[in-house]
CSV table of C-alpha atoms in Angstrom, one decimal:
chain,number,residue,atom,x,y,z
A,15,UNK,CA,71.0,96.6,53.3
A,16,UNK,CA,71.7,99.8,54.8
A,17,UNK,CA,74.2,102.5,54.4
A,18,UNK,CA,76.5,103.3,56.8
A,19,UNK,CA,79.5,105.4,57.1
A,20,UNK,CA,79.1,107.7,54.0
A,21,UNK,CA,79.2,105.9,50.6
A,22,UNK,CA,80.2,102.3,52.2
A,23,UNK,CA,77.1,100.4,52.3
A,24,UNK,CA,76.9,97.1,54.2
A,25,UNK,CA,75.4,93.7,53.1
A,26,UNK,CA,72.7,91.8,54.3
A,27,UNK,CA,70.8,89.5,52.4
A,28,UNK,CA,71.0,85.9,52.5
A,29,UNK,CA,71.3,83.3,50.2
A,30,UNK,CA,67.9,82.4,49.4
A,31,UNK,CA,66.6,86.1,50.4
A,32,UNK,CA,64.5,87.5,47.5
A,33,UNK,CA,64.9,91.2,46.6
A,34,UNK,CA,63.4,93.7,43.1
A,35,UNK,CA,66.2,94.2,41.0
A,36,UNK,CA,65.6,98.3,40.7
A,37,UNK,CA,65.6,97.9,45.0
A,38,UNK,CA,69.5,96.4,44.3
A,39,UNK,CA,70.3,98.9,42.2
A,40,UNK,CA,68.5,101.7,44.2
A,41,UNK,CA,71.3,101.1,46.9
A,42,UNK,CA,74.3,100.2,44.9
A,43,UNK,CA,73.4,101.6,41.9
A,44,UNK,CA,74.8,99.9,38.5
A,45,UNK,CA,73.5,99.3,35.4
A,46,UNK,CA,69.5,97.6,35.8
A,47,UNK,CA,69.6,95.9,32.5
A,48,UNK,CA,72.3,93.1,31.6
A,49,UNK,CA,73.7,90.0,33.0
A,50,UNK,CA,76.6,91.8,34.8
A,51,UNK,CA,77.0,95.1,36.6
A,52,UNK,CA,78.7,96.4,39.2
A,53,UNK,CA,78.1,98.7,42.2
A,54,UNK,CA,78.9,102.0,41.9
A,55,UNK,CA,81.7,102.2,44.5
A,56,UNK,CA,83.5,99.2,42.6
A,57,UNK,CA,83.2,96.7,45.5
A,58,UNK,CA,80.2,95.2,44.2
A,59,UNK,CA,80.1,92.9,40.9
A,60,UNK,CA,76.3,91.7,40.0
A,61,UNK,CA,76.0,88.3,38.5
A,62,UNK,CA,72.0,87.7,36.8
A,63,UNK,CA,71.8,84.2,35.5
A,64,UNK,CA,68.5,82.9,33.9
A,65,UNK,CA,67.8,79.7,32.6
A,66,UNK,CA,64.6,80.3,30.4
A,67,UNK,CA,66.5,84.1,28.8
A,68,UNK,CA,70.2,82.8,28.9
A,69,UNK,CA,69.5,80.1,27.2
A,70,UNK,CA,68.0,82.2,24.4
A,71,UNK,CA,71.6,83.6,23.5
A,72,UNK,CA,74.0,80.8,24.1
A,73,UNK,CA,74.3,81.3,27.6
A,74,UNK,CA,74.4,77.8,29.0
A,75,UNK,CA,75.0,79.1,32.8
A,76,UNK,CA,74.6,76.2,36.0
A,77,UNK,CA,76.2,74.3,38.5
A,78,UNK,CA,78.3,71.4,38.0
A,79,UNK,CA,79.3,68.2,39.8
A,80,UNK,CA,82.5,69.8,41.5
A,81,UNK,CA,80.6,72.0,43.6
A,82,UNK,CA,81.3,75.0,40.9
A,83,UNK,CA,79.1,77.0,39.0
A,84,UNK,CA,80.1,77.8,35.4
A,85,UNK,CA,78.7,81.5,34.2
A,86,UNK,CA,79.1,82.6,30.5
A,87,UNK,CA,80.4,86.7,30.0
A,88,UNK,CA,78.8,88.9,28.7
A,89,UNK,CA,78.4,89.3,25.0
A,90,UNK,CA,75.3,88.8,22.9
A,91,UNK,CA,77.1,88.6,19.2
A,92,UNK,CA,80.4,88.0,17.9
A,93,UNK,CA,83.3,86.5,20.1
A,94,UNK,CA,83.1,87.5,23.3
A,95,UNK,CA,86.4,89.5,24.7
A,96,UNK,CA,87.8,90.6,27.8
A,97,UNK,CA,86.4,93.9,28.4
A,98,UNK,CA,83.5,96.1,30.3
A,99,UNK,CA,81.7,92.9,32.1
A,100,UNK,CA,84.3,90.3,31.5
A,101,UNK,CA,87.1,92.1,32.2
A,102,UNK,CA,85.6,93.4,35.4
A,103,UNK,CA,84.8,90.0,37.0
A,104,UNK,CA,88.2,88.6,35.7
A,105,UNK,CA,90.0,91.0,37.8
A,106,UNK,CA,87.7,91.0,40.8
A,107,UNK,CA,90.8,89.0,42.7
A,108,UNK,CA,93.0,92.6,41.9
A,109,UNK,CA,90.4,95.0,42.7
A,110,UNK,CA,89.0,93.0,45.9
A,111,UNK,CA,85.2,93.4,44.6
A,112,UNK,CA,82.9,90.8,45.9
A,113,UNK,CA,81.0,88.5,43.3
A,114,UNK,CA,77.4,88.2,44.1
A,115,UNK,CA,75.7,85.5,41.7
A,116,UNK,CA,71.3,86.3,42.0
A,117,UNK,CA,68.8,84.1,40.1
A,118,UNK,CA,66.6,86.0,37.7
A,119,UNK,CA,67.4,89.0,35.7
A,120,UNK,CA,64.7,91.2,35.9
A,121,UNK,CA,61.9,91.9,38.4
A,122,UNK,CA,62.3,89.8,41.7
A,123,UNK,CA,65.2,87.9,41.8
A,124,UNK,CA,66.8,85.6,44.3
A,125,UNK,CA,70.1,85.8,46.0
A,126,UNK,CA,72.4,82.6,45.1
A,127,UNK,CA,75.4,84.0,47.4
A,128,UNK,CA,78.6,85.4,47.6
A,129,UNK,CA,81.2,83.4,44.3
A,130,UNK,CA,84.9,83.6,43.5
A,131,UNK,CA,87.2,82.9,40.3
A,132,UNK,CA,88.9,79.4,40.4
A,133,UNK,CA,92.0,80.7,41.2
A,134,UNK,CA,93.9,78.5,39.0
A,135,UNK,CA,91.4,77.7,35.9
A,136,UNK,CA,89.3,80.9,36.4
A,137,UNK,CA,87.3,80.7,32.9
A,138,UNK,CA,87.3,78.6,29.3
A,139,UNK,CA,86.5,79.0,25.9
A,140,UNK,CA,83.4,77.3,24.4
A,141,UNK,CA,81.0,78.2,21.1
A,142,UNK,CA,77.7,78.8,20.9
A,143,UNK,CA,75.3,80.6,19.4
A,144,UNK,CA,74.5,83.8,18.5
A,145,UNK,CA,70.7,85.1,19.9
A,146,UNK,CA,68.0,82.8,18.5
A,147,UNK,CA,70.6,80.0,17.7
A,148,UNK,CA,72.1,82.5,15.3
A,149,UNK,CA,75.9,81.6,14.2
A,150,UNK,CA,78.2,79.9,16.1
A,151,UNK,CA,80.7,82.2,18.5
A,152,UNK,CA,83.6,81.8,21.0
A,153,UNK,CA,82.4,82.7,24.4
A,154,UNK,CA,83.7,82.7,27.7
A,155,UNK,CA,82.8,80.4,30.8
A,156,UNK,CA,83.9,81.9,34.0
A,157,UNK,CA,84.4,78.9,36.7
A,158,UNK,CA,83.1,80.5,39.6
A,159,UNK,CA,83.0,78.6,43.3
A,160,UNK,CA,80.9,79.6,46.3
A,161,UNK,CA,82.7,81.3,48.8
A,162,UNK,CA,80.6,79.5,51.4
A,163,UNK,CA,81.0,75.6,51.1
A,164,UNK,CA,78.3,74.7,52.6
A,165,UNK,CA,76.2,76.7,50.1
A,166,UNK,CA,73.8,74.3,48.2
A,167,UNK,CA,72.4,75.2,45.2
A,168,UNK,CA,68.6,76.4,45.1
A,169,UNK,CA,65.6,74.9,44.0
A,170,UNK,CA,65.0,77.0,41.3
A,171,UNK,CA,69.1,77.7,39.8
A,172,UNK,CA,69.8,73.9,40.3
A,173,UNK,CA,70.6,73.2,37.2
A,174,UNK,CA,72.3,69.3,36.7
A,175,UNK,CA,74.1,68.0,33.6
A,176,UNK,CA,73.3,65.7,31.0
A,177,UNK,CA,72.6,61.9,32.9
A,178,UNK,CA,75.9,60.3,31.2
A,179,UNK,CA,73.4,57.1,31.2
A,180,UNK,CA,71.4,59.1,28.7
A,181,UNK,CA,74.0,59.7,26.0
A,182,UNK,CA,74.9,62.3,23.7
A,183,UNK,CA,71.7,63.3,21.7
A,184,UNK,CA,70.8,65.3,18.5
A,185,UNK,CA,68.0,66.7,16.6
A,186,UNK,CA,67.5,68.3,13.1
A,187,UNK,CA,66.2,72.1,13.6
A,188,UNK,CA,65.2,75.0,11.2
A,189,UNK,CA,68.1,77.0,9.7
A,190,UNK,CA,67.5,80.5,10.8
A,191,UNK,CA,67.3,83.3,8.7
A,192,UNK,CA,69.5,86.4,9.6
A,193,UNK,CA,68.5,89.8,8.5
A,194,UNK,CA,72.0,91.0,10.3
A,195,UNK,CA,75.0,90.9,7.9
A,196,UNK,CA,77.3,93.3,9.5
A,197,UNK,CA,78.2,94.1,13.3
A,198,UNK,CA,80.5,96.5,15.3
A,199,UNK,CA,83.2,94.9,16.6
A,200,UNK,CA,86.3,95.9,18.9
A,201,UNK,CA,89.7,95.0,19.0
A,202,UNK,CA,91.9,96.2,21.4
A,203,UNK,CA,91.8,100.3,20.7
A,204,UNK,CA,91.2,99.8,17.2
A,205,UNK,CA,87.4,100.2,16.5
A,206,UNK,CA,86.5,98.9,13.0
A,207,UNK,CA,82.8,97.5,10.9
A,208,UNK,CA,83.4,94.2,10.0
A,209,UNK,CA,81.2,91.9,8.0
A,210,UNK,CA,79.6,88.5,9.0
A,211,UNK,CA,80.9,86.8,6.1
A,212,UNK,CA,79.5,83.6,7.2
A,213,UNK,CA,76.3,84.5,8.4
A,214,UNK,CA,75.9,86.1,4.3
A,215,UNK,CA,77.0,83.0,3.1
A,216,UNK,CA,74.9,80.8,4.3
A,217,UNK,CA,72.0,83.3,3.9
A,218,UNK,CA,72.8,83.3,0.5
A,219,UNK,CA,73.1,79.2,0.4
A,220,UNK,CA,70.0,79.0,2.3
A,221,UNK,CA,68.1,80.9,-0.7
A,222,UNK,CA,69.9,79.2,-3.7
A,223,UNK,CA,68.9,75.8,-1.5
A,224,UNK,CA,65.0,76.8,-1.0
A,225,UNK,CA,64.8,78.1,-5.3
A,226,UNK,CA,66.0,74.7,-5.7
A,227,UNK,CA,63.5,72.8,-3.7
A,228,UNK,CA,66.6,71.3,-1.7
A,229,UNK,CA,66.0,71.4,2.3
A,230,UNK,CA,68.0,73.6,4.2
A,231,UNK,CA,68.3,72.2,8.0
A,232,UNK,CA,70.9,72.7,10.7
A,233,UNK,CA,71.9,70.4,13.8
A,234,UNK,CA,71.5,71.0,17.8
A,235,UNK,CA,74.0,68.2,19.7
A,236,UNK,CA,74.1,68.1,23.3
A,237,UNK,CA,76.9,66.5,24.3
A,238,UNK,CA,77.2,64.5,27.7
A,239,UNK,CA,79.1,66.3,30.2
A,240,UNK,CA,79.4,69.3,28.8
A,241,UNK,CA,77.2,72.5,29.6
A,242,UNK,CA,77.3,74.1,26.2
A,243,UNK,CA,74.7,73.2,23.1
A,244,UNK,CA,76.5,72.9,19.7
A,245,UNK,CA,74.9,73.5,16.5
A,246,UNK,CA,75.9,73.0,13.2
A,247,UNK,CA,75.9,75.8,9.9
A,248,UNK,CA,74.1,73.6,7.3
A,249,UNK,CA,72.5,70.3,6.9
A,250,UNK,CA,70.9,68.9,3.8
A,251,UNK,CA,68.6,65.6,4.9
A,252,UNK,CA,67.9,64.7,1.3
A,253,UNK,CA,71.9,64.7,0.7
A,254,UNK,CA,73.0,63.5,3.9
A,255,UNK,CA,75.6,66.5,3.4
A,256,UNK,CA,76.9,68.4,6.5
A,257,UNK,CA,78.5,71.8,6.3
A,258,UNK,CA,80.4,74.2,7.8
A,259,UNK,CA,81.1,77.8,6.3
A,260,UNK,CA,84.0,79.6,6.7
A,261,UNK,CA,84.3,83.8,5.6
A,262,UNK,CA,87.4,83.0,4.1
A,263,UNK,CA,89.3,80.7,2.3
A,264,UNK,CA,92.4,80.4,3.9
A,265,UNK,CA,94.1,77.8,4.7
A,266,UNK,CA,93.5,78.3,8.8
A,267,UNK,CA,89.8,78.6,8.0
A,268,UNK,CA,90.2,75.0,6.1
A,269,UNK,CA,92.0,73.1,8.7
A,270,UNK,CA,89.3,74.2,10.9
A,271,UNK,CA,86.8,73.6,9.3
A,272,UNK,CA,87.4,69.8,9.0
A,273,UNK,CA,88.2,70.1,12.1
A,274,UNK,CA,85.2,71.1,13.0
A,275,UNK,CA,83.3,68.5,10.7
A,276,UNK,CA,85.5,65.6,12.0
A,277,UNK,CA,83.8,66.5,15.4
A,278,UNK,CA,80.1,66.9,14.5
A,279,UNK,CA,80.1,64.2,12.3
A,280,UNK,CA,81.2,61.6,15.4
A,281,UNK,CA,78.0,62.4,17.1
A,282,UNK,CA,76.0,62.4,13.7
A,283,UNK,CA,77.3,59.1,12.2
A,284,UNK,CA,75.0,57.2,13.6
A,285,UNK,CA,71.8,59.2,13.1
A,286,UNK,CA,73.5,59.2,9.2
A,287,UNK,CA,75.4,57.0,8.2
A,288,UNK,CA,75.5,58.1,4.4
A,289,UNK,CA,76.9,61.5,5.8
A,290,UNK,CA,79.4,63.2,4.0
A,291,UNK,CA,81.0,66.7,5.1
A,292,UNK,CA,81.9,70.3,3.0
A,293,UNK,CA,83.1,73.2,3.4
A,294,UNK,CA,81.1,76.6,2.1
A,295,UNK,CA,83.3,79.3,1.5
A,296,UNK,CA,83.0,82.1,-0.4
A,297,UNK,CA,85.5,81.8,-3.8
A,298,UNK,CA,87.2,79.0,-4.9
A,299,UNK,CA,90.5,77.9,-3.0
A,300,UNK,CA,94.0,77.7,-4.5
A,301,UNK,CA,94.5,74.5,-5.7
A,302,UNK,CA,96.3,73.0,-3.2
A,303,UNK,CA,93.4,74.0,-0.9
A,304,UNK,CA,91.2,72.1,-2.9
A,305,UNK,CA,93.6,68.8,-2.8
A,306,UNK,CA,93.1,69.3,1.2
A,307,UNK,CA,89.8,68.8,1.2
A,308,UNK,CA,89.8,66.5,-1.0
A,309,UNK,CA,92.3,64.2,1.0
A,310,UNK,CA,90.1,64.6,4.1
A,311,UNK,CA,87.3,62.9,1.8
A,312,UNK,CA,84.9,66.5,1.8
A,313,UNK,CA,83.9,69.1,-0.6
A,314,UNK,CA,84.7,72.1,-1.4
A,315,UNK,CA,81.6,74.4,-2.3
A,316,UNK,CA,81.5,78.1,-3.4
A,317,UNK,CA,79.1,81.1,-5.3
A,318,UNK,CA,79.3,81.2,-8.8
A,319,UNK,CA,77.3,83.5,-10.8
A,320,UNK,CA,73.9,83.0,-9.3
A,321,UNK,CA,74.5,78.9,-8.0
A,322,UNK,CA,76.8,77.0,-6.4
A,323,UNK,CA,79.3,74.2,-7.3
A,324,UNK,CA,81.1,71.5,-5.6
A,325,UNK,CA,84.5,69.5,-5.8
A,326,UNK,CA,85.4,67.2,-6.0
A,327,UNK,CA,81.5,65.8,-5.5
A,328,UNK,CA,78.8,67.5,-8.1
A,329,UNK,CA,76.4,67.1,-5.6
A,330,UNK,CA,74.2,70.6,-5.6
A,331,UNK,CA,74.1,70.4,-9.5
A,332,UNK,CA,73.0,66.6,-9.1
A,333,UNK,CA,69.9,67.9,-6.9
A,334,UNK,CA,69.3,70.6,-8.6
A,335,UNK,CA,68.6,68.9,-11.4
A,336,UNK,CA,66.6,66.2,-9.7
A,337,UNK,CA,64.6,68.7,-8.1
A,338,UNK,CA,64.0,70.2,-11.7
């Protein structure tokens, strides 16, 4: 790469071609640090994707059967929105900036080659999880397609989907802990510290659980087809209860919550078949809330005083007891 003309700067490395990040940004400049930046003229937008380090904050980035390559924004916590990074690559069609997509994201890395937006489809929505299979988020998953197609994918970025022969599969892992109750969010121009009511209220379920000698697990499914890893909030083996917190108890965050437990518990059934589902919130729903849930054949479960209780199904205050 070489500069030419002033401040334009020509391209010339080849897929495959192997550069040091801080040589990239020597020449275009950019941000060093982060999975997307762009040159400092604007022409430029810098794509980093690594397996071992995405994967590590619910970035499921790799190529799929269609010839594309699905990339998750940027975002480490919360839902990931349209701005800095995201917003940048979105409009990359508008501002006529090339995408460049390099495997690695620190220290050598090696140049995939040049990407554009599906034109029609250009991202999706998908959840996963926070850093260190923290909470479940909404991210985005940019559909990106090689400009050249002949372009194969490389040794070390091919990255194929689940064998369909294989199946959908799932495993019982640890429930984190999270130290991290609050975070800065942004919404539009409006700047404002809002809690993570969830992540506090299963924090809070996961120490009345472990006083009461009741085993607090989560689940990791990986569904066939499908890029993304999803985990569950709360799962008690010894009850063969599944659960699903909600920060409020509305009835939007009711509906999807058995929504959301309808889902998990198709893939879980079979690993279970005694599983029943709730829903952790954090106060007691309006009656008719409570009727809901009940007519989807869960339970309701929220804090009170220093326990927990259920309805319509007694079950914490059944293993409490047991345990004691």
């Amino acid at each position: 790469m070489k500069s030419c003309g002033g401040d334009k700067l020509a391209w010339s490395l080849k897929p495959g071609d192997k550069i040091a990040r801080k040589d990239l940004h020597n020449e275009f400049e950019g941000s060093r640090q982060g999975g997307m930046t762009s040159a400092a003229n604007q022409t430029e937008v810098f794509l980093f994707t690594d397996k071992k380090i995405g994967e590590q904050h619910g970035y499921f980035d790799g190529w799929q059967p269609d010839g594309s390559f699905d990339y998750t924004g940027t975002g480490q916590r919360g839902d990931q929105e349209f701005k800095s990074g995201n917003k940048t690559l979105l409009n990359h069609w508008i501002s006529n900036a090339r995408v460049r997509l390099f495997d690695g994201a620190k220290g050598e890395i090696t140049y995939i080659g040049e990407f554009e937006l599906d034109r029609e489809a250009p991202f999706k929505y998908a959840d996963a999880p926070e850093t260190n299979n923290g909470p479940l988020r909404q991210v985005i998953v940019f559909k990106l397609w090689p400009v050249d197609k002949k372009l194969q994918p490389l040794n070390e970025v091919a990255d194929q989907p689940n064998d369909p022969t294989q199946g959908t599969s799932s495993e019982v892992v640890d429930l984190e802990r999270h130290n991290v109750d609050a975070y800065s969010v942004s919404e539009g121009e409006r700047n404002q510290f809002a809690e993570r009511k969830e992540a506090k209220l299963v924090k809070a379920f996961f120490e009345f659980s472990r006083r009461n000698s009741i085993s607090a697990k989560r689940n990791k499914i990986k569904i066939t087809g499908e890029k993304n890893v999803l985990f569950t909030d709360v799962y008690l083996p010894d009850l063969s209860l599944l659960i699903e917190a909600k920060g409020t108890p509305t009835r939007e965050a009711i509906r999807m919550a058995i929504g959301q437990l309808t889902d998990y518990r198709r893939f879980l059934a079979s690993a279970d078949p005694n599983l029943q589902c709730a829903i952790l919130l954090p106060s007691k729903p309006r009656e008719d809330l409570l009727e809901l849930i009940k007519f989807a054949e869960m339970t309701a479960i929220w804090p009170e005083e220093q326990a927990f209780v259920s309805y319509p199904r007694e079950v914490l205050q059944q293993t409490a007891d047991q345990a004691a």
